[in-house]
Coordinates of C-alpha atoms (C1' of nucleotides) in Angstrom, one line a residue:
Chain A
M1 CA 0.0 0.0 0.0
R2 CA 1.6 3.3 -1.1
S3 CA 0.6 6.4 0.8
T4 CA 0.2 9.7 -1.0
G5 CA 3.4 11.5 -1.7
E6 CA 5.6 8.6 -0.8
K7 CA 8.7 8.6 -2.9
L8 CA 8.8 6.0 -5.6
S9 CA 11.5 3.3 -5.4
T10 CA 14.2 3.5 -8.0
Y11 CA 12.9 0.2 -9.4
D12 CA 9.5 1.8 -10.0
S13 CA 10.9 5.0 -11.4
I14 CA 13.0 3.2 -13.9
L15 CA 9.9 1.4 -15.1
D16 CA 7.9 4.6 -15.3
I17 CA 10.5 6.4 -17.3
A18 CA 11.2 3.4 -19.6
Q19 CA 7.5 3.1 -20.3
R20 CA 7.2 6.8 -21.3
L21 CA 10.3 6.5 -23.5
I22 CA 9.2 3.4 -25.3
Q23 CA 5.7 4.8 -25.9
S24 CA 7.2 7.9 -27.4
R25 CA 10.3 6.7 -29.1
G26 CA 10.3 2.9 -29.1
Y27 CA 12.3 0.1 -27.6
N28 CA 15.3 0.5 -29.9
A29 CA 15.5 4.3 -29.5
F30 CA 15.9 4.6 -25.8
S31 CA 19.0 3.6 -23.7
F32 CA 20.1 2.9 -20.2
N33 CA 21.8 6.3 -20.5
D34 CA 18.5 8.1 -21.0
L35 CA 17.1 6.5 -17.9
A36 CA 20.3 7.2 -15.9
K37 CA 20.2 10.9 -16.9
E38 CA 16.6 11.4 -15.9
L39 CA 17.1 9.7 -12.6
G40 CA 20.3 11.3 -11.8
I41 CA 22.2 8.1 -11.3
R42 CA 24.6 5.9 -13.4
T43 CA 23.8 3.3 -15.8
A44 CA 25.5 0.7 -13.6
S45 CA 22.8 1.3 -11.0
I46 CA 20.1 0.6 -13.5
H47 CA 21.8 -2.8 -14.2
Y48 CA 21.6 -3.5 -10.5
H49 CA 17.8 -3.4 -10.8
F50 CA 17.5 -4.9 -14.2
P51 CA 20.5 -7.0 -15.3
T52 CA 19.8 -6.7 -19.0
K53 CA 17.6 -4.5 -21.2
A54 CA 15.4 -7.5 -21.9
D55 CA 14.8 -8.0 -18.2
L56 CA 13.6 -4.4 -18.0
G57 CA 11.4 -4.9 -21.0
V58 CA 9.8 -8.1 -19.6
A59 CA 9.2 -6.5 -16.1
L60 CA 7.7 -3.5 -17.8
L61 CA 5.3 -5.5 -19.9
R62 CA 4.3 -7.6 -16.9
R63 CA 3.4 -4.5 -15.0
Y64 CA 1.6 -3.0 -18.0
R65 CA -0.5 -6.1 -18.6
Q66 CA -1.4 -6.3 -15.0
R67 CA -2.5 -2.7 -14.8
F68 CA -4.4 -3.1 -18.0
R69 CA -6.2 -6.1 -16.7
Q70 CA -7.2 -4.1 -13.7
E71 CA -8.7 -1.4 -15.9
L72 CA -10.6 -3.9 -17.8
A73 CA -11.9 -5.5 -14.6
W74 CA -13.0 -2.1 -13.5
I75 CA -14.8 -1.5 -16.7
A76 CA -16.5 -4.9 -16.5
S77 CA -17.7 -4.4 -13.0
N78 CA -18.7 -0.7 -12.8
G79 CA -22.3 -1.3 -13.8
G80 CA -22.2 0.0 -17.4
D81 CA -23.8 -2.0 -20.2
S82 CA -21.9 -3.5 -23.2
V83 CA -22.1 -0.3 -25.3
S84 CA -20.7 1.7 -22.4
R85 CA -18.0 -0.8 -21.8
L86 CA -16.8 -0.5 -25.4
A87 CA -16.8 3.2 -25.1
Q88 CA -14.8 3.0 -21.9
F89 CA -12.4 0.7 -23.6
A90 CA -11.8 3.1 -26.4
A91 CA -11.4 5.9 -24.0
L92 CA -8.4 4.1 -22.4
F93 CA -6.6 4.4 -25.7
E94 CA -7.8 8.0 -26.3
R95 CA -6.4 9.0 -22.8
T96 CA -3.1 7.4 -23.6
F97 CA -2.7 9.2 -26.9
K98 CA -3.7 12.6 -25.4
T99 CA -0.6 12.4 -23.3
D100 CA 2.1 13.7 -25.6
S101 CA 0.6 11.6 -28.5
Q102 CA 2.0 8.4 -26.9
L103 CA 1.3 5.1 -28.4
C104 CA -0.1 2.1 -26.6
L105 CA 3.0 0.4 -25.3
C106 CA 2.1 -2.8 -27.1
G107 CA 1.2 -0.9 -30.3
M108 CA 4.8 0.4 -30.5
L109 CA 6.3 -2.9 -29.5
G110 CA 4.0 -4.8 -31.9
A111 CA 5.6 -2.7 -34.7
E112 CA 9.1 -3.4 -33.4
V113 CA 8.5 -7.0 -32.5
T114 CA 11.0 -8.4 -35.1
S115 CA 13.9 -6.7 -33.5
L116 CA 12.8 -7.4 -29.9
P117 CA 14.2 -10.0 -27.5
K118 CA 12.0 -13.1 -27.6
R119 CA 10.9 -12.9 -24.1
V120 CA 9.7 -9.3 -24.6
A121 CA 7.9 -10.3 -27.8
A122 CA 6.1 -13.1 -26.0
E123 CA 4.7 -10.6 -23.5
V124 CA 3.4 -8.4 -26.3
E125 CA 1.7 -11.4 -27.7
R126 CA -0.1 -12.1 -24.4
F127 CA -1.3 -8.5 -24.1
F128 CA -3.1 -8.7 -27.4
S129 CA -4.5 -12.2 -26.8
E130 CA -5.9 -11.2 -23.4
T131 CA -7.4 -7.9 -24.8
E132 CA -9.0 -9.7 -27.7
L133 CA -10.6 -12.3 -25.4
W134 CA -12.0 -9.6 -23.1
L135 CA -13.4 -7.6 -26.0
A136 CA -14.9 -10.6 -27.7
H137 CA -16.7 -11.4 -24.4
V138 CA -18.1 -7.9 -24.2
L139 CA -19.3 -8.0 -27.8
T140 CA -20.9 -11.4 -27.3
S141 CA -22.8 -10.1 -24.2
G142 CA -23.9 -7.0 -26.1
K143 CA -25.2 -9.0 -29.0
R144 CA -27.1 -11.4 -26.8
A145 CA -28.7 -8.5 -25.0
Q146 CA -29.5 -6.9 -28.5
L147 CA -27.5 -3.8 -27.6
I148 CA -24.9 -4.4 -30.2
A149 CA -25.3 -5.6 -33.8
F150 CA -22.5 -7.0 -36.0
S151 CA -21.9 -9.7 -38.5
G152 CA -19.0 -12.2 -38.3
S153 CA -17.5 -13.7 -35.2
P154 CA -17.1 -11.6 -32.0
R155 CA -13.4 -12.4 -32.2
T156 CA -13.1 -10.8 -35.7
Q157 CA -15.0 -7.8 -34.4
A158 CA -12.8 -7.5 -31.4
R159 CA -9.8 -7.6 -33.7
M160 CA -11.2 -4.8 -35.8
L161 CA -11.7 -2.6 -32.8
I162 CA -8.2 -3.2 -31.5
A163 CA -6.6 -2.7 -34.9
L164 CA -8.6 0.4 -35.4
L165 CA -7.4 1.9 -32.1
E166 CA -3.8 0.9 -32.5
G167 CA -3.8 2.0 -36.1
A168 CA -5.4 5.4 -35.3
M169 CA -2.6 6.1 -32.9
V170 CA 0.1 5.2 -35.4
V171 CA -1.4 7.2 -38.2
A172 CA -2.3 10.2 -36.1
R173 CA 1.3 10.3 -35.0
G174 CA 2.6 9.8 -38.5
M175 CA 0.4 12.8 -39.6
R176 CA 1.2 14.7 -36.5
H177 CA -2.6 15.4 -36.4
N178 CA -3.7 15.0 -32.8
A179 CA -7.4 15.6 -33.5
Y180 CA -7.3 12.5 -35.7
F181 CA -8.6 10.3 -32.9
Q182 CA -11.6 12.4 -32.2
G183 CA -14.2 11.3 -34.7
M184 CA -12.9 7.8 -35.4
A185 CA -13.5 5.5 -32.4
R186 CA -16.8 7.3 -31.9
S187 CA -17.9 6.7 -35.6
Y188 CA -17.0 3.0 -35.3
L189 CA -18.8 2.5 -32.0
L190 CA -21.9 4.3 -33.2
K191 CA -22.1 1.8 -36.1
L192 CA -22.0 -1.2 -33.6
K193 CA -25.1 0.0 -31.7
A194 CA -28.2 -1.9 -32.5
A195 CA -30.8 0.2 -34.2
Chain B
M1 CA 13.9 2.1 -69.0
R2 CA 15.2 -1.0 -67.3
S3 CA 15.2 -4.2 -69.4
T4 CA 14.5 -7.6 -67.7
G5 CA 17.4 -9.1 -65.9
E6 CA 19.5 -6.0 -66.0
K7 CA 21.5 -5.6 -62.8
L8 CA 20.3 -3.1 -60.3
S9 CA 22.5 -0.2 -59.6
T10 CA 24.0 -0.1 -56.1
Y11 CA 21.9 3.0 -55.4
D12 CA 18.7 1.1 -56.1
S13 CA 19.9 -2.0 -54.3
I14 CA 20.6 0.0 -51.2
L15 CA 17.1 1.4 -51.3
D16 CA 15.6 -2.0 -51.8
I17 CA 17.5 -3.6 -48.9
A18 CA 16.8 -0.6 -46.6
Q19 CA 13.1 -0.7 -47.4
R20 CA 12.9 -4.4 -46.4
L21 CA 14.9 -3.9 -43.3
I22 CA 12.9 -0.9 -42.1
Q23 CA 9.6 -2.7 -42.9
S24 CA 10.6 -5.6 -40.8
R25 CA 12.8 -4.2 -38.1
G26 CA 12.3 -0.4 -38.2
Y27 CA 14.5 2.6 -38.9
N28 CA 16.3 2.5 -35.5
A29 CA 17.1 -1.2 -35.8
F30 CA 18.9 -1.3 -39.1
S31 CA 22.4 0.0 -39.8
F32 CA 24.7 0.9 -42.6
N33 CA 26.5 -2.3 -41.7
D34 CA 23.5 -4.4 -42.4
L35 CA 23.3 -2.9 -45.9
A36 CA 27.0 -3.3 -46.5
K37 CA 27.0 -7.0 -45.5
E38 CA 24.1 -7.8 -47.8
L39 CA 25.6 -5.9 -50.7
G40 CA 29.1 -7.2 -50.1
I41 CA 30.6 -3.7 -50.0
R42 CA 31.8 -1.4 -47.2
T43 CA 29.8 1.1 -45.2
A44 CA 31.9 3.9 -46.7
S45 CA 30.5 3.0 -50.1
I46 CA 27.0 3.4 -48.8
H47 CA 27.9 6.9 -47.6
Y48 CA 29.0 7.7 -51.2
H49 CA 25.5 7.2 -52.4
F50 CA 23.7 8.5 -49.3
P51 CA 25.8 10.9 -47.2
T52 CA 23.7 10.4 -44.1
K53 CA 21.1 8.0 -42.9
A54 CA 18.6 10.7 -43.0
D55 CA 19.4 11.2 -46.7
L56 CA 18.8 7.5 -47.3
G57 CA 15.5 7.7 -45.4
V58 CA 14.3 10.7 -47.4
A59 CA 15.2 9.1 -50.8
L60 CA 13.5 5.9 -49.8
L61 CA 10.3 7.6 -48.8
R62 CA 10.3 9.7 -52.0
R63 CA 10.5 6.5 -54.0
Y64 CA 7.9 4.8 -51.8
R65 CA 5.4 7.6 -52.2
Q66 CA 5.9 7.8 -55.9
R67 CA 5.4 4.1 -56.4
F68 CA 2.3 4.2 -54.1
R69 CA 0.9 7.0 -56.1
Q70 CA 1.4 4.9 -59.3
E71 CA -0.5 2.0 -57.7
L72 CA -3.4 4.3 -56.7
A73 CA -3.4 5.8 -60.2
W74 CA -3.7 2.4 -61.7
I75 CA -6.5 1.4 -59.4
A76 CA -8.3 4.6 -60.3
S77 CA -8.1 4.0 -63.9
N78 CA -8.5 0.3 -64.4
G79 CA -12.2 0.4 -64.8
G80 CA -13.4 -0.9 -61.5
D81 CA -16.2 0.8 -59.5
S82 CA -15.7 2.4 -56.1
V83 CA -16.3 -0.8 -54.2
S84 CA -13.7 -2.6 -56.2
R85 CA -11.3 0.3 -55.7
L86 CA -11.5 0.0 -52.0
A87 CA -11.0 -3.7 -52.2
Q88 CA -8.0 -3.2 -54.3
F89 CA -6.6 -0.6 -52.0
A90 CA -6.9 -3.0 -49.1
A91 CA -5.3 -5.7 -51.2
L92 CA -2.2 -3.5 -51.4
F93 CA -1.7 -3.8 -47.7
E94 CA -2.6 -7.4 -47.5
R95 CA 0.0 -8.2 -50.2
T96 CA 2.7 -6.3 -48.3
F97 CA 1.9 -8.1 -45.0
K98 CA 2.0 -11.5 -46.7
T99 CA 5.7 -10.9 -47.5
D100 CA 7.3 -12.0 -44.3
S101 CA 4.7 -10.2 -42.3
Q102 CA 6.1 -6.8 -43.2
L103 CA 4.5 -3.6 -42.1
C104 CA 3.6 -0.8 -44.4
L105 CA 6.8 1.3 -44.6
C106 CA 4.9 4.3 -43.2
G107 CA 3.1 2.4 -40.6
M108 CA 6.4 1.4 -39.1
L109 CA 7.8 4.9 -39.5
G110 CA 4.6 6.5 -38.1
A111 CA 5.2 4.6 -34.9
E112 CA 8.8 5.6 -34.8
V113 CA 8.3 9.2 -35.9
T114 CA 9.3 10.8 -32.6
S115 CA 12.8 9.4 -33.0
L116 CA 13.2 10.1 -36.7
P117 CA 15.1 12.9 -38.5
K118 CA 12.7 15.7 -39.2
R119 CA 13.0 15.4 -42.9
V120 CA 12.1 11.8 -42.8
A121 CA 9.1 12.5 -40.6
A122 CA 7.9 15.1 -43.0
E123 CA 7.8 12.5 -45.9
V124 CA 5.8 10.1 -43.7
E125 CA 3.3 12.9 -43.0
R126 CA 2.9 13.4 -46.8
F127 CA 2.2 9.7 -47.4
F128 CA -0.7 9.6 -45.1
S129 CA -2.1 12.9 -46.3
E130 CA -2.0 11.8 -50.0
T131 CA -3.5 8.5 -49.2
E132 CA -6.3 10.0 -47.1
L133 CA -7.1 12.4 -49.9
W134 CA -7.3 9.6 -52.5
L135 CA -9.5 7.4 -50.3
A136 CA -11.8 10.2 -49.5
H137 CA -12.3 10.9 -53.1
V138 CA -13.1 7.2 -53.8
L139 CA -15.5 7.2 -50.9
T140 CA -17.3 10.3 -52.1
S141 CA -17.7 8.9 -55.6
G142 CA -19.0 5.7 -54.2
K143 CA -21.5 7.4 -52.1
R144 CA -22.7 9.6 -54.9
A145 CA -23.2 6.6 -57.1
Q146 CA -25.0 4.9 -54.1
L147 CA -22.6 2.0 -54.2
I148 CA -21.3 2.8 -50.7
A149 CA -23.1 4.0 -47.6
F150 CA -21.5 5.5 -44.6
S151 CA -22.2 8.3 -42.1
G152 CA -19.8 11.1 -41.2
S153 CA -17.4 12.8 -43.5
P154 CA -15.5 10.9 -46.3
R155 CA -12.4 12.0 -44.6
T156 CA -13.2 10.4 -41.3
Q157 CA -14.2 7.3 -43.1
A158 CA -10.9 7.3 -45.1
R159 CA -9.0 7.7 -41.8
M160 CA -10.8 4.7 -40.4
L161 CA -9.9 2.5 -43.2
I162 CA -6.3 3.5 -43.1
A163 CA -6.1 3.2 -39.4
L164 CA -7.8 -0.2 -39.6
L165 CA -5.2 -1.6 -42.2
E166 CA -2.2 -0.1 -40.5
G167 CA -3.3 -1.3 -37.1
A168 CA -4.2 -4.7 -38.3
M169 CA -0.6 -5.1 -39.6
V170 CA 0.8 -4.0 -36.2
V171 CA -1.4 -6.2 -34.1
A172 CA -1.1 -9.2 -36.4
R173 CA 2.6 -8.9 -36.0
G174 CA 2.5 -8.4 -32.3
M175 CA 0.4 -11.5 -32.0
R176 CA 2.4 -13.4 -34.6
H177 CA -0.8 -14.4 -36.0
N178 CA -0.6 -14.1 -39.8
A179 CA -4.2 -15.0 -40.6
Y180 CA -5.3 -12.1 -38.5
F181 CA -5.6 -10.0 -41.6
Q182 CA -7.9 -12.4 -43.4
G183 CA -11.4 -11.6 -42.2
M184 CA -10.8 -8.0 -41.1
A185 CA -10.5 -5.8 -44.1
R186 CA -13.2 -7.9 -45.8
S187 CA -15.6 -7.5 -42.9
Y188 CA -15.1 -3.7 -42.9
L189 CA -15.6 -3.4 -46.6
L190 CA -18.7 -5.4 -46.6
K191 CA -20.3 -3.1 -44.1
L192 CA -19.5 -0.1 -46.4
K193 CA -21.5 -1.6 -49.3
A194 CA -24.9 0.0 -49.8
A195 CA -27.7 -2.5 -49.1
Chain C
dG1 C1' 22.1 0.6 -3.8
dT2 C1' 25.0 3.4 -5.9
dC3 C1' 29.5 4.5 -7.4
dT4 C1' 34.0 4.5 -10.5
dA5 C1' 36.3 2.3 -14.0
dT6 C1' 36.3 -0.3 -17.7
dA7 C1' 35.3 -3.3 -21.5
dA8 C1' 34.0 -4.9 -26.2
dG9 C1' 31.2 -4.0 -29.8
dA10 C1' 28.3 -1.2 -32.7
dT11 C1' 27.2 3.0 -35.1
dG12 C1' 27.2 7.1 -38.2
dA13 C1' 30.5 9.4 -40.5
dT14 C1' 35.0 11.4 -42.9
dA15 C1' 39.7 11.5 -45.4
dG16 C1' 42.2 10.1 -48.8
dA17 C1' 44.2 6.2 -51.8
dC18 C1' 43.1 3.4 -56.0
Chain D
dG1 C1' 32.5 3.9 -57.0
dT2 C1' 34.8 1.3 -53.9
dC3 C1' 38.4 0.7 -50.8
dT4 C1' 41.3 1.1 -46.2
dA5 C1' 41.9 3.4 -42.2
dT6 C1' 40.3 6.0 -38.7
dC7 C1' 37.1 8.7 -35.7
dA8 C1' 34.2 10.1 -31.9
dT9 C1' 30.3 8.5 -29.8
dC10 C1' 27.0 5.6 -27.9
dT11 C1' 25.4 1.1 -26.1
dT12 C1' 24.9 -2.8 -23.2
dA13 C1' 27.2 -4.9 -19.7
dT14 C1' 30.6 -6.4 -15.7
dA15 C1' 34.0 -6.0 -11.6
dG16 C1' 34.8 -4.3 -7.6
dA17 C1' 35.0 -0.3 -4.1
dC18 C1' 32.1 2.3 -0.8

DNA sequence: GTCTATAAGATGATAGAC
DNA sequence: GTCTATCATCTTATAGAC
């Protein structure tokens, strides 16, 4: 239990900074030196907490997946219906992008996956699998309750929504057009609503 | 005019290899050494053709944009209707991904844009702007001819399709699930068809 | 837990010979 | 156009002192 204002451990701070750097520059474009400079310590000290860069990557993704699972659990249990859950899901991505046009951590790493340590790549894979499963479940419930209408399998529909959100971040960045996100997720979700 | 079997110039070969490497690993994960090894020459020789890595990036993106424009021009002029044009557009991306699960060059660079030389980033931006414009035009024609139905602006709809395709590539890669693409673009295009 | 010192290797880049 | 030689810099990582 962490009380308000308590100073973060070096371990946690390293993960925080690494996450921000990866979401904005990518795994291959941040270094132990970047972390060391921001923290005001030496790179050797980073290696004390994370022996290799791959170890840091794995730890970061484990934390990221756990936090994301918690967000999904909260959305699933806060009383909203399926339509509202999808909107809240999309809002998670919108919120991330609003911060300095940051990508989803796994969106970035998905693009870079070929040049990533295998253990890190495996964590990325798990993130998408879990997310797809959760979304497919929401879509299935929504369809059964006749709140949502779509053709094809819930899994394909889940994939479309994830791809749309991840892609929207990538393209919005590529175009350096921050309002890009605005209409898009909304447009898509509107179409899912049963008439 | 290049006759069949004519040997590629070193200049062109460099661009070819660089493109493949960026589409599979990213701009920050390929080096002049990678190019040199594949070509059987030294890195100094690469610098003769492209003084800096940024120069190489800009030249590559100019060529990529030009080729992409030609593909779009062909699609616009080969007699198909709007629905067929959208399908052919999506097929361009599907084809790219089928080759060793490569990303769209600008999808990859869009993700990496924050750590890219400014001149390179500017080329990425142009790619997306041009593509969006072309797609919006096709969508507008299709709607006018009552072949396509959608709500919202053609531009938003164009963005959705681009985001969906770019995102699908990123996520399919992240999941190392090559069949991911299969249903998705198809599902989306089906929904666009006027009843 | 953090430091200094150090290592081995990669990277983008240049000068000048052939 | 390609080479050798060389450069400064960065990068991940380790050993051992404090």
